[in-house]
């Protein structure tokens, strides 16, 4: 299989997905805390 650089793309997409998930969790926790 030729080297196409897809490994870097996979790592980048995994990192961005983790950042999005973390941001969503923090946002929801902040909203829930501000409602109390």
Backbone as JSON Lines, residues from 0, in Angstrom:
{"i":0,"aa":"X","n":[0.84,-1.19,0.0],"ca":[0.0,0.0,0.0],"c":[0.89,1.25,0.0]}
{"i":1,"aa":"X","n":[0.7,2.14,-0.95],"ca":[1.53,3.35,-1.01],"c":[1.23,4.31,0.12]}
{"i":2,"aa":"X","n":[2.25,5.07,0.49],"ca":[2.09,6.04,1.57],"c":[1.35,7.27,1.03]}
{"i":3,"aa":"X","n":[0.16,7.53,1.55],"ca":[-0.64,8.65,1.04],"c":[-0.84,9.74,2.07]}
{"i":4,"aa":"X","n":[-0.32,9.53,3.28],"ca":[-0.47,10.53,4.32],"c":[-1.8,10.43,5.05]}
{"i":5,"aa":"X","n":[-2.5,9.32,4.87],"ca":[-3.81,9.18,5.52],"c":[-3.65,8.95,7.02]}
{"i":6,"aa":"X","n":[-2.47,8.49,7.45],"ca":[-2.26,8.29,8.89],"c":[-2.34,9.64,9.61]}
{"i":7,"aa":"X","n":[-1.73,10.65,9.04],"ca":[-1.79,11.98,9.65],"c":[-3.2,12.52,9.66]}
{"i":8,"aa":"X","n":[-3.94,12.26,8.59],"ca":[-5.32,12.72,8.5],"c":[-6.17,12.03,9.56]}
{"i":9,"aa":"X","n":[-5.93,10.75,9.75],"ca":[-6.69,10.0,10.76],"c":[-6.4,10.54,12.15]}
{"i":10,"aa":"X","n":[-5.13,10.8,12.44],"ca":[-4.76,11.34,13.75],"c":[-5.36,12.73,13.95]}
{"i":11,"aa":"X","n":[-5.35,13.54,12.9],"ca":[-5.91,14.89,12.99],"c":[-7.41,14.85,13.22]}
{"i":12,"aa":"X","n":[-8.1,13.98,12.49],"ca":[-9.56,13.9,12.66],"c":[-9.91,13.34,14.03]}
{"i":13,"aa":"X","n":[-9.11,12.41,14.54],"ca":[-9.37,11.87,15.87],"c":[-9.16,12.95,16.93]}
{"i":14,"aa":"X","n":[-8.11,13.75,16.77],"ca":[-7.84,14.83,17.73],"c":[-8.95,15.87,17.69]}
{"i":15,"aa":"X","n":[-9.41,16.23,16.49],"ca":[-10.46,17.24,16.39],"c":[-11.77,16.71,16.96]}
{"i":16,"aa":"X","n":[-12.03,15.43,16.77],"ca":[-13.25,14.84,17.33],"c":[-13.19,14.86,18.86]}
{"i":17,"aa":"X","n":[-12.01,14.58,19.41],"ca":[-11.85,14.6,20.87],"c":[-12.03,16.02,21.41]}
{"i":18,"aa":"X","n":[-11.49,17.01,20.69],"ca":[-11.63,18.4,21.12],"c":[-13.09,18.83,21.07]}
{"i":19,"aa":"X","n":[-13.79,18.43,20.0],"ca":[-15.21,18.77,19.88],"c":[-16.01,18.15,21.01]}
{"i":20,"aa":"X","n":[-15.74,16.88,21.3],"ca":[-16.47,16.2,22.37],"c":[-16.18,16.87,23.71]}
{"i":21,"aa":"X","n":[-14.92,17.2,23.96],"ca":[-14.56,17.86,25.21],"c":[-15.22,19.23,25.33]}
{"i":22,"aa":"X","n":[-15.24,19.98,24.25],"ca":[-15.88,21.29,24.27],"c":[-17.37,21.18,24.51]}
{"i":23,"aa":"X","n":[-18.0,20.18,23.92],"ca":[-19.44,19.99,24.11],"c":[-19.74,19.66,25.56]}
{"i":24,"aa":"X","n":[-18.93,18.8,26.16],"ca":[-19.14,18.42,27.57],"c":[-18.97,19.64,28.47]}
{"i":25,"aa":"X","n":[-17.9,20.41,28.25],"ca":[-17.67,21.6,29.07],"c":[-18.79,22.61,28.9]}
{"i":26,"aa":"X","n":[-19.27,22.78,27.66],"ca":[-20.35,23.73,27.4],"c":[-21.63,23.31,28.11]}
{"i":27,"aa":"X","n":[-21.96,22.03,28.02],"ca":[-23.18,21.55,28.67],"c":[-23.07,21.63,30.19]}
{"i":28,"aa":"X","n":[-21.89,21.35,30.73],"ca":[-21.72,21.45,32.18],"c":[-21.84,22.9,32.63]}
{"i":29,"aa":"X","n":[-21.31,23.81,31.86],"ca":[-21.41,25.23,32.2],"c":[-22.86,25.71,32.15]}
{"i":30,"aa":"X","n":[-23.6,25.26,31.14],"ca":[-25.01,25.66,31.03],"c":[-25.81,25.09,32.2]}
{"i":31,"aa":"X","n":[-25.56,23.84,32.55],"ca":[-26.3,23.2,33.64],"c":[-25.97,23.9,34.97]}
{"i":32,"aa":"X","n":[-24.72,24.29,35.16],"ca":[-24.32,24.94,36.41],"c":[-24.94,26.34,36.5]}
{"i":33,"aa":"X","n":[-25.05,27.03,35.37],"ca":[-25.58,28.4,35.41],"c":[-27.09,28.41,35.63]}
{"i":34,"aa":"X","n":[-27.76,27.31,35.33],"ca":[-29.21,27.24,35.52],"c":[-29.59,27.06,36.99]}
{"i":35,"aa":"X","n":[-28.65,26.46,37.78],"ca":[-28.95,26.23,39.19],"c":[-28.91,27.5,40.01]}
